[in-house]
Short mmCIF file of C-alpha atoms in Angstrom, two decimals:
data_model
loop_
_atom_site.label_atom_id
_atom_site.label_comp_id
_atom_site.label_asym_id
_atom_site.label_seq_id
_atom_site.Cartn_x
_atom_site.Cartn_y
_atom_site.Cartn_z
CA MET K 1228 116.53 70.21 140.70
CA THR K 1229 119.86 71.98 141.14
CA ARG K 1230 120.25 75.71 141.62
CA ASP K 1231 121.80 75.94 138.15
CA GLU K 1232 118.82 74.18 136.62
CA ILE K 1233 116.42 76.55 138.37
CA THR K 1234 118.47 79.54 137.23
CA THR K 1235 118.38 78.26 133.66
CA GLY K 1236 114.61 77.80 133.89
CA LEU K 1237 114.17 81.34 135.22
CA ALA K 1238 116.36 82.66 132.42
CA GLU K 1239 114.07 81.04 129.86
CA ILE K 1240 111.05 82.71 131.47
CA LEU K 1241 112.79 86.08 131.68
CA GLU K 1242 113.70 85.90 128.01
CA GLU K 1243 110.16 84.98 126.99
CA VAL K 1244 108.39 87.53 129.18
CA ALA K 1245 110.77 90.46 129.34
CA GLY K 1246 113.32 89.95 126.59
CA VAL K 1247 116.20 89.52 129.04
CA SER K 1248 119.23 87.85 127.48
CA PRO K 1249 119.95 84.51 129.22
CA ASP K 1250 123.62 85.54 129.41
CA ASP K 1251 122.65 88.36 131.78
CA VAL K 1252 120.83 86.12 134.24
CA ALA K 1253 122.87 85.17 137.31
CA GLU K 1254 122.05 84.67 140.97
CA GLY K 1255 123.42 88.04 142.02
CA LYS K 1256 121.33 90.05 139.56
CA SER K 1257 118.43 92.21 140.78
CA PHE K 1258 115.24 91.79 138.75
CA THR K 1259 114.42 95.49 138.71
CA ASP K 1260 117.81 97.21 138.90
CA ASP K 1261 119.94 94.88 136.77
CA LEU K 1262 117.51 93.07 134.49
CA ASP K 1263 115.00 95.92 133.98
CA VAL K 1264 111.97 93.77 134.81
CA ASP K 1265 109.08 96.09 135.64
CA SER K 1266 106.28 95.31 138.10
CA LEU K 1267 103.82 93.96 135.52
CA SER K 1268 106.43 91.76 133.90
CA MET K 1269 107.44 90.49 137.36
CA VAL K 1270 103.85 89.27 137.80
CA GLU K 1271 104.19 87.36 134.55
CA VAL K 1272 107.53 85.90 135.64
CA VAL K 1273 106.04 84.69 138.93
CA VAL K 1274 103.03 83.02 137.30
CA ALA K 1275 105.24 81.36 134.69
CA ALA K 1276 107.66 80.18 137.40
CA GLU K 1277 104.82 78.68 139.43
CA GLU K 1278 103.80 76.67 136.40
CA LYS K 1279 107.29 75.67 135.36
CA PHE K 1280 108.52 74.58 138.78
CA GLY K 1281 105.23 73.39 140.27
CA VAL K 1282 105.41 75.74 143.27
CA LYS K 1283 103.23 78.45 144.81
CA ILE K 1284 104.70 81.93 145.13
CA PRO K 1285 102.23 84.06 147.13
CA ASP K 1286 102.09 87.79 146.37
CA ASN K 1287 103.46 88.66 149.81
CA GLU K 1288 106.59 86.58 149.06
CA VAL K 1289 107.25 88.26 145.73
CA GLN K 1290 108.45 91.47 147.36
CA ASN K 1291 111.22 89.48 149.08
CA LEU K 1292 112.50 88.08 145.79
CA LYS K 1293 114.82 90.95 144.90
CA THR K 1294 117.44 88.93 143.04
CA VAL K 1295 117.52 85.88 140.83
CA GLY K 1296 119.27 84.10 143.72
CA ASP K 1297 116.39 84.96 146.07
CA ALA K 1298 113.96 83.36 143.63
CA VAL K 1299 116.16 80.31 143.15
CA SER K 1300 116.38 79.78 146.91
CA TYR K 1301 112.62 80.15 147.33
CA ILE K 1302 111.84 77.72 144.52
CA GLU K 1303 114.50 75.27 145.74
CA ALA K 1304 112.96 75.28 149.23
CA GLN K 1305 109.42 74.77 147.93
CA SER K 1306 110.06 72.07 145.37
CA MET Z 925 95.02 137.67 118.78
CA SER Z 926 94.34 136.15 115.37
CA ARG Z 927 93.55 132.49 115.12
CA SER Z 928 96.48 130.17 114.49
CA ASP Z 929 96.84 128.56 111.10
CA VAL Z 930 97.36 124.82 111.42
CA VAL Z 931 99.33 122.79 108.91
CA VAL Z 932 100.13 119.12 108.36
CA THR Z 933 103.85 118.39 108.56
CA GLY Z 934 103.99 114.61 108.95
CA LEU Z 935 102.11 111.51 107.82
CA GLY Z 936 102.23 107.89 108.96
CA ALA Z 937 100.14 104.83 108.22
CA THR Z 938 100.06 101.07 108.21
CA THR Z 939 97.12 99.76 106.20
CA PRO Z 940 95.82 96.82 104.19
CA LEU Z 941 97.51 98.44 101.18
CA GLY Z 942 100.98 98.92 102.61
CA GLY Z 943 103.13 99.22 105.69
CA ASP Z 944 103.67 102.94 105.24
CA VAL Z 945 102.19 106.02 103.58
CA ALA Z 946 104.17 105.78 100.33
CA SER Z 947 103.18 102.18 99.58
CA THR Z 948 99.57 102.83 100.63
CA TRP Z 949 99.33 105.88 98.38
CA ASP Z 950 100.86 104.02 95.42
CA ALA Z 951 98.31 101.24 95.86
CA LEU Z 952 95.42 103.73 96.12
CA LEU Z 953 96.47 105.51 92.93
CA SER Z 954 96.85 102.24 91.05
CA GLY Z 955 93.41 101.05 92.12
CA ARG Z 956 94.56 97.98 94.01
CA SER Z 957 92.22 96.28 96.48
CA GLY Z 958 93.48 95.36 99.95
CA VAL Z 959 90.60 92.96 100.56
CA SER Z 960 91.24 89.22 100.73
CA ALA Z 961 89.67 86.02 101.96
CA LEU Z 962 89.92 85.23 105.66
CA THR Z 963 91.74 81.91 105.78
CA GLN Z 964 91.75 81.62 109.58
CA GLU Z 965 89.95 78.55 110.87
CA TRP Z 966 87.42 80.63 112.82
CA ALA Z 967 86.23 82.32 109.65
CA GLY Z 968 84.60 79.18 108.31
CA GLN Z 969 81.53 79.52 110.51
CA LEU Z 970 80.91 83.19 109.67
CA PRO Z 971 78.58 84.63 107.04
CA VAL Z 972 81.36 87.11 106.19
CA ARG Z 973 84.72 85.55 105.29
CA ILE Z 974 86.58 88.53 103.77
CA ALA Z 975 88.42 91.49 105.24
CA ALA Z 976 91.11 94.04 104.49
CA GLN Z 977 93.98 92.79 106.63
CA LEU Z 978 97.22 94.66 107.29
CA ALA Z 979 99.76 94.37 104.48
CA VAL Z 980 102.61 94.31 107.01
CA ASP Z 981 102.08 92.53 110.31
CA PRO Z 982 103.21 94.52 113.38
CA ALA Z 983 105.44 91.58 114.31
CA ALA Z 984 107.62 92.50 111.33
CA VAL Z 985 108.19 95.97 112.79
CA LEU Z 986 108.08 95.75 116.59
CA ASP Z 987 109.97 93.31 118.76
CA ARG Z 988 108.25 90.31 120.30
CA VAL Z 989 108.51 91.36 123.94
CA LYS Z 990 107.06 94.82 123.22
CA LEU Z 991 104.16 93.25 121.32
CA ARG Z 992 103.28 91.13 124.36
CA ARG Z 993 102.04 94.24 126.13
CA LEU Z 994 100.33 95.95 123.20
CA ASP Z 995 96.90 95.37 121.76
CA ARG Z 996 97.18 95.19 117.97
CA SER Z 997 95.42 98.58 117.73
CA GLU Z 998 98.09 100.05 120.03
CA ALA Z 999 100.95 98.44 118.14
CA ILE Z 1000 99.88 99.85 114.79
CA ALA Z 1001 99.13 103.28 116.26
CA LEU Z 1002 102.71 103.34 117.57
CA ILE Z 1003 104.10 102.24 114.21
CA ALA Z 1004 102.16 104.92 112.30
CA ALA Z 1005 102.91 107.60 114.89
CA HIS Z 1006 106.66 106.97 114.76
CA GLN Z 1007 106.51 107.16 110.97
CA ALA Z 1008 104.64 110.48 111.11
CA TRP Z 1009 107.01 111.80 113.78
CA ALA Z 1010 110.05 110.99 111.64
CA ASP Z 1011 108.33 112.27 108.49
CA ALA Z 1012 107.78 115.62 110.22
CA GLY Z 1013 111.46 115.84 111.09
CA LEU Z 1014 110.69 115.85 114.80
CA VAL Z 1015 113.02 113.05 115.93
CA ASP Z 1016 115.53 114.60 118.35
CA SER Z 1017 114.24 118.05 117.41
CA GLY Z 1018 114.16 119.38 120.95
CA LEU Z 1019 110.43 120.12 120.80
CA ASP Z 1020 109.15 121.29 124.19
CA PRO Z 1021 107.19 118.29 125.55
CA GLU Z 1022 104.74 120.62 127.28
CA ARG Z 1023 103.76 121.94 123.84
CA LEU Z 1024 103.19 118.46 122.35
CA GLY Z 1025 99.74 116.85 122.46
CA VAL Z 1026 98.24 113.60 121.22
CA SER Z 1027 94.72 112.96 119.92
CA ILE Z 1028 94.26 109.38 118.76
CA GLY Z 1029 91.10 107.33 118.95
CA SER Z 1030 89.70 103.96 118.09
CA GLY Z 1031 86.19 102.93 117.20
CA ILE Z 1032 86.13 99.70 119.17
CA GLY Z 1033 89.39 99.67 121.14
CA GLY Z 1034 91.08 96.62 122.61
CA ALA Z 1035 88.24 94.19 122.01
CA VAL Z 1036 90.52 91.46 120.72
CA THR Z 1037 92.58 91.61 123.91
CA LEU Z 1038 89.41 91.49 125.99
CA LEU Z 1039 88.17 88.40 124.16
CA ALA Z 1040 91.54 86.64 124.23
CA GLN Z 1041 91.98 87.24 127.95
CA ASP Z 1042 88.43 86.08 128.60
CA ASP Z 1043 89.34 82.83 126.88
CA ILE Z 1044 92.30 82.50 129.27
CA LEU Z 1045 90.08 83.33 132.26
CA GLU Z 1046 87.59 80.64 131.28
CA ALA Z 1047 90.22 78.03 130.49
CA SER Z 1048 92.84 78.63 133.18
CA GLY Z 1049 91.43 80.91 135.85
CA PRO Z 1050 92.03 84.50 136.97
CA ARG Z 1051 95.69 84.09 137.96
CA ARG Z 1052 96.61 83.44 134.33
CA VAL Z 1053 95.01 86.65 133.05
CA SER Z 1054 97.83 88.88 131.81
CA PRO Z 1055 98.77 91.83 134.04
CA HIS Z 1056 98.93 93.82 130.79
CA THR Z 1057 95.23 93.23 130.09
CA VAL Z 1058 93.87 96.58 131.29
CA PRO Z 1059 96.40 98.85 129.56
CA MET Z 1060 95.92 96.74 126.42
CA LEU Z 1061 92.14 96.95 126.27
CA MET Z 1062 91.54 100.47 127.58
CA PRO Z 1063 90.23 102.72 124.80
CA ASN Z 1064 92.78 105.43 125.57
CA GLY Z 1065 95.60 102.89 125.23
CA PRO Z 1066 96.75 103.80 121.70
CA ALA Z 1067 96.83 107.53 122.50
CA ALA Z 1068 98.54 106.88 125.82
CA TRP Z 1069 101.26 104.70 124.29
CA VAL Z 1070 101.98 107.27 121.58
CA GLY Z 1071 102.07 110.03 124.19
CA LEU Z 1072 104.43 107.97 126.31
CA GLU Z 1073 106.86 107.14 123.51
CA LEU Z 1074 106.92 110.66 122.07
CA GLY Z 1075 106.97 112.30 125.50
CA ALA Z 1076 103.81 114.36 125.03
CA GLN Z 1077 102.90 116.47 128.05
CA ALA Z 1078 100.30 118.92 126.69
CA GLY Z 1079 97.50 116.39 127.02
CA VAL Z 1080 96.71 113.00 125.54
CA HIS Z 1081 93.16 112.57 124.27
CA SER Z 1082 91.21 109.66 122.85
CA VAL Z 1083 87.90 110.47 121.26
CA ALA Z 1084 85.49 107.70 120.35
CA SER Z 1085 82.84 108.34 117.71
CA ALA Z 1086 82.74 105.00 115.93
CA CYS Z 1087 83.64 105.39 112.26
CA ALA Z 1088 84.09 109.16 112.62
CA THR Z 1089 86.77 108.73 115.29
CA GLY Z 1090 89.86 109.32 113.16
CA ALA Z 1091 88.46 112.53 111.71
CA GLU Z 1092 87.16 113.76 115.05
CA ALA Z 1093 90.56 113.13 116.63
CA ILE Z 1094 92.14 115.30 113.94
CA ALA Z 1095 89.47 117.98 114.52
CA LEU Z 1096 90.29 117.92 118.24
CA GLY Z 1097 93.97 118.35 117.40
CA LEU Z 1098 93.07 121.43 115.35
CA ASP Z 1099 91.14 122.81 118.32
CA MET Z 1100 94.04 122.14 120.70
CA ILE Z 1101 96.43 124.19 118.58
CA ARG Z 1102 93.93 126.97 117.92
CA ALA Z 1103 93.21 127.18 121.65
CA GLY Z 1104 96.91 127.64 122.33
CA ARG Z 1105 97.25 124.39 124.29
CA ALA Z 1106 99.86 122.86 121.99
CA ASP Z 1107 102.16 123.71 119.09
CA VAL Z 1108 102.23 120.17 117.72
CA VAL Z 1109 99.54 117.48 117.97
CA VAL Z 1110 100.00 113.90 116.80
CA ALA Z 1111 96.48 112.95 115.70
CA GLY Z 1112 94.60 110.16 114.01
CA GLY Z 1113 92.93 106.81 114.45
CA THR Z 1114 93.63 103.13 114.80
CA GLU Z 1115 91.58 99.95 114.56
CA ALA Z 1116 92.32 96.22 114.68
CA VAL Z 1117 89.26 94.09 115.29
CA ILE Z 1118 89.39 91.43 112.61
CA HIS Z 1119 88.03 88.77 114.95
CA PRO Z 1120 84.91 86.59 114.78
CA LEU Z 1121 82.93 88.51 117.42
CA PRO Z 1122 83.01 92.02 115.88
CA ILE Z 1123 82.52 90.48 112.44
CA ALA Z 1124 79.54 88.46 113.66
CA GLY Z 1125 78.10 91.58 115.29
CA PHE Z 1126 78.38 93.73 112.18
CA ALA Z 1127 77.14 90.83 110.05
CA SER Z 1128 74.09 90.40 112.30
CA MET Z 1129 73.26 94.03 111.58
CA ARG Z 1130 73.38 93.12 107.87
CA ALA Z 1131 75.93 95.91 107.49
CA MET Z 1132 78.68 93.88 105.81
CA SER Z 1133 79.26 92.62 102.31
CA THR Z 1134 78.91 88.87 101.93
CA ARG Z 1135 80.58 88.79 98.53
CA ASN Z 1136 82.89 86.09 99.88
CA ASP Z 1137 83.78 84.64 96.50
CA GLU Z 1138 85.07 87.94 95.12
CA PRO Z 1139 86.96 89.69 97.93
CA GLU Z 1140 88.56 92.35 95.76
CA ARG Z 1141 85.19 93.28 94.29
CA ALA Z 1142 83.27 93.32 97.57
CA SER Z 1143 83.78 96.96 98.56
CA ARG Z 1144 81.97 98.89 95.82
CA PRO Z 1145 80.65 102.27 97.00
CA TRP Z 1146 77.84 103.74 94.87
CA ASP Z 1147 77.70 100.67 92.64
CA LYS Z 1148 74.28 99.09 92.17
CA GLY Z 1149 75.68 95.75 93.35
CA ARG Z 1150 76.97 97.06 96.72
CA ASP Z 1151 75.85 94.97 99.67
CA GLY Z 1152 77.65 96.38 102.69
CA PHE Z 1153 81.07 97.41 103.93
CA VAL Z 1154 84.23 95.33 104.17
CA LEU Z 1155 85.98 95.42 107.54
CA GLY Z 1156 89.56 96.67 107.45
CA GLU Z 1157 92.32 97.19 109.99
CA GLY Z 1158 95.02 99.83 110.17
CA ALA Z 1159 96.21 103.10 111.59
CA GLY Z 1160 96.60 106.58 110.15
CA ILE Z 1161 98.40 109.40 111.95
CA VAL Z 1162 99.07 113.01 111.00
CA VAL Z 1163 101.30 115.58 112.65
CA LEU Z 1164 99.41 118.85 113.03
CA GLU Z 1165 101.46 121.93 113.75
CA ARG Z 1166 100.92 125.61 114.35
CA ALA Z 1167 101.93 127.18 111.03
CA GLU Z 1168 104.35 129.70 112.57
CA HIS Z 1169 105.98 126.89 114.55
CA ALA Z 1170 106.43 124.81 111.40
CA ALA Z 1171 107.83 127.80 109.50
CA ALA Z 1172 110.25 128.67 112.29
CA ARG Z 1173 111.85 125.24 112.17
CA GLY Z 1174 111.74 125.06 108.37
CA ALA Z 1175 109.41 122.08 108.31
CA ARG Z 1176 108.05 120.67 105.06
CA VAL Z 1177 104.30 121.39 104.88
CA TYR Z 1178 101.90 119.02 103.09
CA ALA Z 1179 98.72 121.04 103.37
CA ARG Z 1180 96.75 123.29 105.68
CA LEU Z 1181 94.02 121.89 107.90
CA ALA Z 1182 91.75 124.83 107.27
CA GLY Z 1183 88.60 123.87 109.12
CA SER Z 1184 86.43 121.27 110.75
CA GLY Z 1185 82.71 120.75 111.30
CA ILE Z 1186 81.27 118.37 113.86
CA THR Z 1187 77.56 117.63 114.33
CA SER Z 1188 75.35 114.91 115.72
CA ASP Z 1189 72.17 113.61 114.11
CA GLY Z 1190 69.94 113.01 117.11
CA PHE Z 1191 68.06 110.67 114.82
CA ASP Z 1192 68.96 106.97 115.15
CA ILE Z 1193 71.66 104.94 116.86
CA VAL Z 1194 72.86 103.36 113.61
CA GLN Z 1195 70.86 104.59 110.61
CA PRO Z 1196 72.06 107.74 108.88
CA HIS Z 1197 69.49 110.48 108.48
CA PRO Z 1198 67.94 109.72 105.06
CA GLU Z 1199 68.58 113.25 103.80
CA GLY Z 1200 71.95 113.42 105.52
CA ALA Z 1201 70.82 116.45 107.51
CA GLY Z 1202 73.55 116.16 110.14
CA ALA Z 1203 76.13 115.64 107.42
CA VAL Z 1204 74.93 118.77 105.60
CA ARG Z 1205 75.41 120.83 108.75
CA ALA Z 1206 78.86 119.34 109.40
CA ILE Z 1207 80.02 120.12 105.87
CA ALA Z 1208 78.60 123.65 106.05
CA LYS Z 1209 80.34 124.27 109.37
CA ALA Z 1210 83.64 122.98 108.04
CA ILE Z 1211 83.43 125.22 104.98
CA ALA Z 1212 82.56 128.25 107.12
CA ASP Z 1213 85.32 127.40 109.60
CA ALA Z 1214 87.84 127.05 106.78
CA ASP Z 1215 86.68 130.32 105.20
CA VAL Z 1216 87.09 128.95 101.69
CA ALA Z 1217 84.79 129.33 98.71
CA LYS Z 1218 82.69 126.26 97.93
CA SER Z 1219 83.93 126.51 94.37
CA ASP Z 1220 87.51 125.94 95.60
CA ILE Z 1221 86.54 122.60 97.14
CA VAL Z 1222 86.87 120.58 93.96
CA HIS Z 1223 87.48 117.18 95.55
CA VAL Z 1224 85.74 115.14 98.24
CA ASN Z 1225 87.06 111.98 99.84
CA ALA Z 1226 83.66 110.62 100.79
CA HIS Z 1227 82.77 108.41 103.73
CA ALA Z 1228 80.96 106.06 101.29
CA THR Z 1229 81.32 102.66 102.93
CA SER Z 1230 79.47 100.61 100.28
CA THR Z 1231 76.21 100.29 102.22
CA PRO Z 1232 72.96 100.67 100.29
CA VAL Z 1233 71.51 103.52 102.41
CA GLY Z 1234 74.55 105.41 103.65
CA ASP Z 1235 76.23 105.97 100.30
CA LEU Z 1236 73.23 107.81 98.88
CA ALA Z 1237 72.47 109.84 102.01
CA GLU Z 1238 75.97 111.30 101.69
CA ILE Z 1239 75.40 112.13 98.02
CA LYS Z 1240 72.29 114.09 98.96
CA ALA Z 1241 74.21 115.87 101.70
CA LEU Z 1242 77.04 116.82 99.34
CA HIS Z 1243 74.60 118.18 96.78
CA HIS Z 1244 72.95 120.26 99.42
CA ALA Z 1245 76.01 121.52 101.27
CA LEU Z 1246 78.57 121.84 98.51
CA GLY Z 1247 76.98 121.69 95.06
CA ASP Z 1248 77.51 119.47 92.05
CA HIS Z 1249 81.03 120.50 91.02
CA PRO Z 1250 83.39 118.37 93.17
CA VAL Z 1251 85.07 115.18 91.99
CA LEU Z 1252 84.37 112.45 94.52
CA THR Z 1253 86.16 109.31 95.47
CA ALA Z 1254 85.63 106.50 97.96
CA THR Z 1255 88.99 105.03 98.86
CA LYS Z 1256 87.24 102.44 101.03
CA SER Z 1257 86.66 100.62 97.75
CA MET Z 1258 90.36 99.67 98.09
CA SER Z 1259 91.25 99.94 101.79
CA GLY Z 1260 88.06 98.50 103.19
CA HIS Z 1261 86.48 100.26 106.15
CA LEU Z 1262 89.03 100.95 108.89
CA LEU Z 1263 86.29 102.10 111.32
CA GLY Z 1264 88.02 104.36 113.85
CA ALA Z 1265 91.04 104.78 111.57
CA ALA Z 1266 89.02 105.49 108.42
CA GLY Z 1267 88.83 109.26 108.84
CA ALA Z 1268 92.56 109.44 109.48
CA LEU Z 1269 93.60 107.30 106.52
CA GLU Z 1270 91.20 109.20 104.28
CA SER Z 1271 92.54 112.53 105.56
CA ILE Z 1272 95.98 111.34 104.48
CA ALA Z 1273 94.60 110.42 101.05
CA THR Z 1274 92.94 113.85 100.82
CA ILE Z 1275 96.17 115.64 101.77
CA LEU Z 1276 98.18 113.67 99.20
CA ALA Z 1277 95.52 114.27 96.55
CA ILE Z 1278 96.04 118.00 97.09
CA ARG Z 1279 99.84 117.64 97.02
CA ASP Z 1280 99.96 115.49 93.89
CA SER Z 1281 96.98 117.02 92.05
CA VAL Z 1282 95.33 113.65 91.60
CA VAL Z 1283 92.12 112.02 92.80
CA PRO Z 1284 92.53 108.32 93.64
CA PRO Z 1285 89.97 106.05 92.01
CA THR Z 1286 86.82 104.44 93.34
CA ILE Z 1287 87.22 100.88 92.16
CA ASN Z 1288 84.41 98.42 91.44
CA LEU Z 1289 82.14 101.24 90.29
CA ASP Z 1290 80.97 99.23 87.30
CA ASP Z 1291 77.26 99.98 87.34
CA PRO Z 1292 76.65 103.29 89.14
CA ASP Z 1293 73.53 103.69 91.25
CA ASP Z 1294 70.81 105.61 89.39
CA ASP Z 1295 70.79 108.17 92.20
CA LEU Z 1296 74.52 108.85 91.95
CA ASP Z 1297 74.41 112.23 90.24
CA LEU Z 1298 77.83 113.57 91.23
CA ASP Z 1299 81.12 113.11 89.41
CA VAL Z 1300 83.19 110.21 90.75
CA ALA Z 1301 86.73 109.27 89.71
CA ALA Z 1302 85.49 105.83 88.77
CA ASN Z 1303 87.97 102.99 88.43
CA LYS Z 1304 91.02 105.08 87.56
CA ALA Z 1305 92.83 108.01 89.13
CA ARG Z 1306 92.10 111.44 87.71
CA HIS Z 1307 94.45 114.39 87.51
CA LEU Z 1308 92.91 117.48 89.05
CA ASP Z 1309 94.27 120.76 90.35
CA ILE Z 1310 92.97 120.83 93.95
CA PRO Z 1311 93.14 124.11 95.89
CA ALA Z 1312 90.90 122.70 98.61
CA ALA Z 1313 89.31 119.35 99.45
CA LEU Z 1314 86.81 117.89 101.88
CA ASN Z 1315 86.97 114.64 103.86
CA ASN Z 1316 83.73 113.30 105.33
CA SER Z 1317 83.38 110.78 108.15
CA PHE Z 1318 80.22 109.50 109.80
CA GLY Z 1319 79.80 107.07 112.66
CA PHE Z 1320 77.23 104.86 114.36
CA GLY Z 1321 75.61 107.00 117.00
CA GLY Z 1322 74.93 109.80 114.52
CA HIS Z 1323 78.40 111.40 114.51
CA ASN Z 1324 79.28 113.59 111.53
CA VAL Z 1325 82.72 115.08 110.99
CA ALA Z 1326 83.87 117.10 107.98
CA LEU Z 1327 87.44 118.32 107.51
CA VAL Z 1328 88.63 120.87 104.94
CA PHE Z 1329 92.25 120.76 103.79
CA THR Z 1330 93.78 123.40 101.53
CA ARG Z 1331 96.93 123.72 99.49
CA VAL Z 1332 99.62 125.94 101.01
#
């Protein structure tokens, strides 16, 4: 799966869970500061991403996933 | 210091009869039933297959993402509270948040969320349980959400007294203002538990009507053919305000909340006292608190849920506490029983009855019980000059709440 495909998949999750417009989702965007994803919604994003991409994202990794790009890199490495 | 007068300056509701107060009130005056058949697949196995479901689904009002984190009882409390807030002219009014309180309760709370998340837990494991579960199911959730969105900082309260909740929440709002803790309190009740488990539970108690073939005729307080209540869902919210505060900002005033009476039966966990002793004391306290003459209370919006025992116990209590002059109605004949929201919706009906000088009808009162010896506005609305009116609410657990509203 390419980075663009992972980004697109994350954008779908972010729209479903937090109402983020897919147009706003890019690798440089911060989940909390730019996309307004709060801590409870971030939990939903992580669980949905695990299911969508078939990866495990432990809780202690989530704090390192500050930006969409961080998440894409993590998922890319795991899958 | 003299006690503060408290007035009602805003109303909001979403009910089986309409998505707002105006449409609900029109339906009540025209005698329309909000009860219909439950067509959901799960209803087929139940002994009760009717309910009074919301006329306007919250999904038509609130956006999808917001609804993901709200129990239905929270969503409709927010909808009704925003209506009441706007109706009171408080949007962008600069009200001091530290003088704004909230008192909103629910009879059962976020049970539907609890059950839905338990299904997810069983089917998919704990990691799939929504992180929004706890704030969705907690009983203070509706009050907390309303407090959050309106910015209330004088205290957010959530009373729970079963089917007396909405009225008790309003009584607590009155106390908050009288005690000087707030100038404005957003108060009322909310309930949304049309789900097989609560229905099965009430049905097992033999408390519900099983008139499944005639939904609109199933809720029939005081009629000989009554066979139990019809479950409804909805929210009713009022804005209570210190009278001087309302006058200072030139607010429109619907009515005065003149007094409240709260008692407990200490008799049985679900059965009403057969003579309505606790209800008598609640009504007497409310009248004394309101300092109005019994003769001025010419209208009663009764609790009257359409159960064989409860409807008549209240009649005895009214005779005893008030006399035989008031014109009664049971709006649950149309709205169904909104449990924790009932006392709030019926307070709104009582307030509007005073404003419009009209008593909404009790529908389906075709063959009155032989022991019904008070005057009821049966089957059609009745014009009546109403200087003061009483709203009764009683709840499982032996809770009795009476509220007196007066014309300003």
